[in-house]
CSV table of C-alpha atoms in Angstrom, one decimal:
chain,number,residue,atom,x,y,z
A,17,MET,CA,43.1,25.8,-7.3
A,18,ALA,CA,41.4,29.2,-7.0
A,19,SER,CA,43.4,32.2,-5.9
A,20,ILE,CA,41.8,35.5,-4.9
A,21,THR,CA,43.5,38.7,-3.6
A,22,LEU,CA,41.6,41.5,-2.0
A,23,THR,CA,42.4,44.7,-0.1
A,24,PRO,CA,39.6,45.3,2.4
A,25,SER,CA,39.5,48.0,5.1
A,26,GLU,CA,41.2,47.4,8.4
A,27,GLU,CA,37.8,47.3,10.1
A,28,GLU,CA,36.7,44.5,7.7
A,29,ILE,CA,39.9,42.6,8.4
A,30,GLN,CA,39.4,42.8,12.2
A,31,ASN,CA,35.8,41.6,11.8
A,32,PHE,CA,37.0,38.6,9.7
A,33,VAL,CA,39.7,37.8,12.3
A,34,LEU,CA,37.1,37.9,15.1
A,35,HIS,CA,34.7,35.7,13.1
A,36,TYR,CA,37.3,33.0,12.3
A,37,GLN,CA,39.7,33.4,15.2
A,38,SER,CA,39.3,29.7,16.1
A,39,SER,CA,40.9,28.8,12.8
A,40,LEU,CA,44.0,31.0,13.3
A,41,SER,CA,47.3,29.2,12.6
A,42,PRO,CA,50.9,30.2,13.1
A,43,SER,CA,53.0,31.5,10.2
A,44,LYS,CA,56.8,31.9,10.0
A,45,ASN,CA,56.4,34.5,7.3
A,46,PRO,CA,57.1,37.9,9.0
A,47,TYR,CA,54.9,39.7,6.4
A,48,ILE,CA,51.8,37.7,7.3
A,49,ARG,CA,49.7,39.2,10.2
A,50,TYR,CA,47.1,36.4,10.3
A,51,PHE,CA,47.0,33.0,8.7
A,52,PHE,CA,43.9,30.8,8.6
A,53,LYS,CA,43.4,27.1,7.7
A,54,LEU,CA,39.8,26.5,6.9
A,55,PRO,CA,38.0,23.8,4.9
A,56,GLN,CA,39.4,23.7,1.4
A,57,VAL,CA,41.1,27.1,1.7
A,58,SER,CA,44.0,28.9,3.3
A,59,ILE,CA,43.8,32.6,4.0
A,60,SER,CA,46.8,34.9,4.5
A,61,ILE,CA,46.4,38.5,5.7
A,62,TYR,CA,49.5,40.4,5.0
A,63,THR,CA,51.0,43.5,6.8
A,64,SER,CA,50.4,45.4,3.5
A,65,GLY,CA,46.6,45.0,4.0
A,66,LYS,CA,46.3,42.4,1.2
A,67,VAL,CA,44.2,39.3,1.9
A,68,LEU,CA,45.0,36.2,-0.2
A,69,PHE,CA,42.6,33.3,-0.4
A,70,GLN,CA,43.8,30.0,-2.0
A,71,GLY,CA,41.8,26.8,-2.4
A,72,GLU,CA,38.7,25.3,-3.7
A,73,SER,CA,36.5,27.4,-1.4
A,74,ALA,CA,38.3,30.7,-1.9
A,75,GLU,CA,35.3,32.4,-3.5
A,76,ASN,CA,33.0,31.3,-0.6
A,77,TYR,CA,35.3,32.9,2.1
A,78,ALA,CA,36.1,35.9,-0.1
A,79,SER,CA,32.4,36.8,-0.2
A,80,PHE,CA,32.8,37.9,3.4
A,81,PHE,CA,34.4,41.0,2.0
A,82,GLY,CA,31.8,41.4,-0.8
A,83,TYR,CA,33.7,39.5,-3.4
A,84,GLN,CA,31.5,38.3,-6.3
A,85,THR,CA,32.3,35.3,-8.6
A,86,ASN,CA,31.9,37.4,-11.7
A,87,GLN,CA,34.6,39.7,-10.6
A,88,GLU,CA,37.6,39.6,-13.0
A,89,ILE,CA,40.8,38.6,-11.4
A,90,SER,CA,44.1,38.7,-13.3
A,91,GLY,CA,46.2,35.7,-12.7
A,92,GLN,CA,49.5,37.5,-12.3
A,93,ASP,CA,48.4,41.0,-11.4
A,94,CYS,CA,50.1,40.7,-8.0
A,95,PRO,CA,53.6,40.2,-6.6
A,96,LEU,CA,54.3,36.6,-7.5
A,97,ILE,CA,56.9,33.9,-7.1
A,98,GLY,CA,57.2,31.5,-10.1
A,99,THR,CA,59.4,28.4,-10.3
A,100,ASP,CA,60.6,26.1,-13.1
A,101,GLU,CA,63.3,23.5,-13.7
A,102,VAL,CA,65.5,22.6,-16.6
A,103,GLY,CA,67.6,19.5,-17.2
A,104,ASN,CA,65.1,16.9,-16.1
A,105,GLY,CA,64.9,15.4,-19.6
A,106,SER,CA,68.6,15.6,-20.5
A,107,TYR,CA,71.0,12.8,-19.9
A,108,PHE,CA,74.0,15.1,-19.6
A,109,GLY,CA,74.2,18.0,-17.3
A,110,GLY,CA,72.7,18.8,-13.9
A,111,LEU,CA,69.2,19.8,-12.8
A,112,ALA,CA,68.6,23.5,-12.5
A,113,VAL,CA,65.7,24.9,-10.5
A,114,VAL,CA,65.0,28.7,-10.2
A,115,ALA,CA,62.4,30.7,-8.2
A,116,SER,CA,61.8,34.3,-9.3
A,117,PHE,CA,59.9,37.1,-7.7
A,118,VAL,CA,58.1,39.4,-10.1
A,119,LYS,CA,55.9,42.4,-9.4
A,120,PRO,CA,53.3,43.9,-11.7
A,121,ASP,CA,55.4,47.1,-12.3
A,122,GLN,CA,58.1,44.8,-13.9
A,123,HIS,CA,55.8,43.3,-16.5
A,124,ASP,CA,56.5,45.9,-19.2
A,125,PHE,CA,60.3,45.6,-18.8
A,126,LEU,CA,60.0,41.8,-19.1
A,127,ARG,CA,57.7,41.9,-22.1
A,128,LYS,CA,60.0,44.4,-23.9
A,129,LEU,CA,62.9,42.1,-23.2
A,130,GLY,CA,61.1,39.3,-25.0
A,131,VAL,CA,60.5,37.1,-21.9
A,132,GLY,CA,58.3,34.2,-22.6
A,133,ASP,CA,58.3,30.4,-22.4
A,134,SER,CA,62.0,29.5,-22.7
A,135,LYS,CA,61.0,26.6,-24.9
A,136,THR,CA,60.1,29.1,-27.6
A,137,LEU,CA,63.4,31.0,-27.3
A,138,THR,CA,66.7,30.0,-28.9
A,139,ASP,CA,69.6,29.2,-26.6
A,140,GLN,CA,71.4,32.2,-28.1
A,141,LYS,CA,68.5,34.5,-27.0
A,142,ILE,CA,68.4,32.9,-23.6
A,143,ARG,CA,72.1,33.4,-23.0
A,144,GLN,CA,71.6,37.0,-24.1
A,145,ILE,CA,68.8,38.0,-21.8
A,146,ALA,CA,69.5,35.8,-18.8
A,147,PRO,CA,72.2,38.1,-17.4
A,148,LEU,CA,69.8,41.1,-17.5
A,149,LEU,CA,67.1,39.0,-15.7
A,150,LYS,CA,69.6,37.9,-13.0
A,151,GLU,CA,70.5,41.6,-12.4
A,152,LYS,CA,67.0,43.0,-12.4
A,153,ILE,CA,64.8,40.3,-10.9
A,154,GLN,CA,65.1,38.8,-7.4
A,155,HIS,CA,65.6,35.1,-7.7
A,156,GLN,CA,67.1,32.0,-6.2
A,157,ALA,CA,68.9,29.5,-8.4
A,158,LEU,CA,69.8,26.0,-7.5
A,159,LEU,CA,71.9,23.5,-9.5
A,160,LEU,CA,72.1,19.8,-8.6
A,161,SER,CA,75.2,18.5,-10.3
A,162,PRO,CA,75.1,15.1,-12.1
A,163,SER,CA,77.4,13.5,-9.5
A,164,LYS,CA,75.2,14.7,-6.6
A,165,TYR,CA,72.1,13.8,-8.5
A,166,ASN,CA,73.4,10.2,-8.9
A,167,GLU,CA,74.3,10.1,-5.2
A,168,VAL,CA,70.8,10.9,-4.0
A,169,ILE,CA,68.6,9.2,-6.6
A,170,GLY,CA,67.6,5.8,-5.4
A,171,GLU,CA,69.1,6.4,-1.9
A,172,ARG,CA,66.9,9.3,-0.6
A,173,TYR,CA,65.0,10.5,-3.7
A,174,ASN,CA,63.4,9.5,-6.9
A,175,ALA,CA,63.1,11.6,-10.1
A,176,VAL,CA,60.0,13.4,-8.8
A,177,SER,CA,60.8,13.8,-5.2
A,178,VAL,CA,64.2,15.4,-5.9
A,179,LYS,CA,62.4,18.1,-7.9
A,180,VAL,CA,60.0,18.7,-5.1
A,181,ALA,CA,63.0,19.2,-2.8
A,182,LEU,CA,64.7,21.6,-5.1
A,183,HIS,CA,61.5,23.7,-5.9
A,184,ASN,CA,60.7,23.9,-2.2
A,185,GLN,CA,64.2,24.9,-1.2
A,186,ALA,CA,64.4,27.6,-4.0
A,187,ILE,CA,61.1,29.1,-2.8
A,188,PHE,CA,62.1,28.8,0.9
A,189,LEU,CA,65.5,30.6,0.3
A,190,LEU,CA,63.8,33.4,-1.8
A,191,LEU,CA,61.3,34.0,0.9
A,192,GLN,CA,64.1,34.2,3.4
A,193,LYS,CA,65.4,37.2,1.4
A,194,GLY,CA,62.2,39.1,2.5
A,195,VAL,CA,60.1,39.1,-0.7
A,196,GLU,CA,56.4,39.3,-0.1
A,197,PRO,CA,54.5,37.3,-2.7
A,198,GLU,CA,50.7,37.1,-2.9
A,199,LYS,CA,50.9,34.0,-5.0
A,200,ILE,CA,53.4,31.2,-5.6
A,201,VAL,CA,53.2,29.2,-8.8
A,202,ILE,CA,55.2,26.1,-9.8
A,203,ASP,CA,55.2,24.8,-13.3
A,204,ALA,CA,53.6,21.5,-12.6
A,205,PHE,CA,55.7,18.4,-13.0
A,206,THR,CA,53.5,16.2,-10.8
A,207,SER,CA,50.2,16.2,-9.0
A,208,SER,CA,49.5,18.4,-6.0
A,209,GLN,CA,48.9,15.2,-4.0
A,210,ASN,CA,52.3,13.9,-4.9
A,211,TYR,CA,54.0,17.2,-4.2
A,212,ASP,CA,52.5,17.4,-0.7
A,213,LYS,CA,53.4,13.8,0.0
A,214,TYR,CA,57.1,14.3,-0.8
A,215,LEU,CA,57.2,17.7,0.8
A,216,LYS,CA,56.6,16.1,4.2
A,217,ASN,CA,60.1,14.6,4.0
A,218,GLU,CA,61.7,18.1,3.6
A,219,ALA,CA,63.2,20.0,6.6
A,220,ASN,CA,62.4,23.5,5.4
A,221,HIS,CA,58.7,24.6,5.2
A,222,PHE,CA,56.8,27.8,4.8
A,223,SER,CA,53.2,28.7,5.3
A,224,ASN,CA,52.5,30.4,1.9
A,225,PRO,CA,50.2,28.3,-0.3
A,226,VAL,CA,51.6,26.9,-3.5
A,227,THR,CA,49.8,26.3,-6.8
A,228,LEU,CA,51.0,23.8,-9.3
A,229,GLU,CA,49.9,24.7,-12.9
A,230,GLU,CA,50.6,23.0,-16.2
A,231,LYS,CA,52.3,25.1,-18.8
A,232,ALA,CA,52.7,27.9,-16.3
A,233,GLU,CA,55.7,29.3,-18.1
A,234,GLY,CA,53.3,30.5,-20.8
A,235,LYS,CA,50.9,32.1,-18.2
A,236,TYR,CA,53.1,33.8,-15.7
A,237,LEU,CA,56.1,36.0,-16.4
A,238,ALA,CA,57.6,35.0,-13.1
A,239,VAL,CA,57.7,31.3,-14.2
A,240,ALA,CA,59.0,32.4,-17.6
A,241,VAL,CA,61.8,34.3,-16.0
A,242,SER,CA,62.7,31.2,-13.9
A,243,SER,CA,62.6,29.0,-17.0
A,244,ILE,CA,65.1,31.3,-18.8
A,245,ILE,CA,67.5,31.6,-15.9
A,246,ALA,CA,67.3,27.9,-15.3
A,247,ARG,CA,68.0,27.1,-18.9
A,248,ASP,CA,71.0,29.5,-18.9
A,249,LEU,CA,72.3,27.8,-15.8
A,250,PHE,CA,71.9,24.3,-17.3
A,251,LEU,CA,73.6,25.3,-20.6
A,252,GLU,CA,76.5,26.8,-18.6
A,253,ASN,CA,76.9,23.6,-16.6
A,254,LEU,CA,76.7,21.5,-19.7
A,255,GLU,CA,79.5,23.5,-21.3
A,256,ASN,CA,81.7,23.4,-18.1
A,257,LEU,CA,81.3,19.6,-17.7
A,258,GLY,CA,82.1,19.0,-21.4
A,259,ARG,CA,85.2,21.3,-21.2
A,260,GLU,CA,86.6,19.4,-18.3
A,261,LEU,CA,86.2,16.1,-20.1
A,262,GLY,CA,87.1,17.3,-23.5
A,263,TYR,CA,83.8,16.5,-25.1
A,264,GLN,CA,80.9,18.5,-26.4
A,265,LEU,CA,77.9,17.3,-24.4
A,266,PRO,CA,74.6,17.3,-26.2
A,267,SER,CA,71.3,18.3,-24.5
A,268,GLY,CA,68.5,15.8,-24.5
A,269,ALA,CA,68.5,12.0,-24.3
A,270,GLY,CA,68.6,10.9,-27.9
A,271,ALA,CA,71.1,8.9,-30.1
A,272,ALA,CA,73.7,11.7,-30.0
A,273,SER,CA,73.8,11.3,-26.2
A,274,ASP,CA,74.3,7.5,-26.5
A,275,LYS,CA,77.3,8.0,-28.8
A,276,VAL,CA,79.0,10.6,-26.7
A,277,ALA,CA,78.3,8.6,-23.6
A,278,SER,CA,80.0,5.5,-25.1
A,279,GLN,CA,83.1,7.6,-25.9
A,280,ILE,CA,83.3,9.0,-22.4
A,281,LEU,CA,82.7,5.5,-21.0
A,282,GLN,CA,85.6,4.2,-23.1
A,283,ALA,CA,87.9,7.1,-22.1
A,284,TYR,CA,87.1,7.5,-18.4
A,285,GLY,CA,85.0,4.5,-17.4
A,286,ILE,CA,81.7,4.8,-15.4
A,287,GLU,CA,83.3,7.5,-13.2
A,288,GLY,CA,83.4,9.8,-16.2
A,289,LEU,CA,79.7,9.3,-16.8
A,290,ASN,CA,78.9,9.7,-13.1
A,291,PHE,CA,80.6,13.1,-13.4
A,292,CYS,CA,78.6,14.4,-16.3
A,293,ALA,CA,75.4,12.4,-16.7
A,294,LYS,CA,72.3,11.1,-14.9
A,295,LEU,CA,73.1,7.4,-14.7
A,296,HIS,CA,69.6,6.0,-14.2
A,297,PHE,CA,68.7,7.1,-17.7
A,298,LYS,CA,68.5,4.3,-20.4
A,299,ASN,CA,71.3,6.0,-22.2
A,300,THR,CA,73.8,4.5,-19.8
A,301,GLU,CA,72.9,0.9,-20.9
A,302,LYS,CA,72.7,2.0,-24.5
A,303,ALA,CA,76.2,3.4,-24.3
A,304,LYS,CA,77.5,0.2,-22.8
A,305,LYS,CA,76.0,-1.8,-25.7
A,306,LEU,CA,77.6,0.5,-28.2
A,307,LEU,CA,81.0,-0.3,-26.7
A,308,GLU,CA,80.3,-4.1,-27.0
A,309,ARG,CA,79.9,-3.9,-30.8
């Protein structure tokens, strides 16, 4: 999905509003003066004077202000919210989702800190820099505990729709804090069609357009920040759950998880696994079979 940000004159903005006034739509964002829904594009005109075009026809409508397709646009050279989740592929531990708001003047600080895709950083490095990120970067972190995850999966949500709910809620709460992004990027875990389908079931909505991009944590510092904070939150939760049960809980969903799960099952029963693991994973059945041997 194309995203273009321009800063036209006030006269140009008023001419645009007059020309497309029949397509004006309401916006709950206090920082958006005018919001338009047009064929294959949404257009937000902010109180700051910035105009954001998002959608397949972004270039067509941006041409109203003299935008040309060969103009070089930096993907993150604007105030941006990026989100990511950690824990989705791990049997033990909860599901952590974080939305972070990063401005261009923070890029140097983040790069000097070594911020990048959390998958390329060691857990030790993540635990080291996450507190600094939490202090310096506006963000919203959410953690769905394993027991709550097990409660809602199959009843109200599936493995995809629960992530849609968490990403949407993290962004919504961060916007409520008054941040003014010109772009919102989610590290894609499903298609845009799926995301929009499940989003209809959520109570909280916002008018800002959202872009889902694959491998976004390697493209946008805001997504990388969210990835690191979410990983730190997940690891902390994993440690706390294991401490309460008296076991070291492994990350991931491999054979090590099967073995520890069978031990917890023997010691505490299914209630113990419900407390620390995502029960719909195949590891639960594998753990039961290990006990039968």
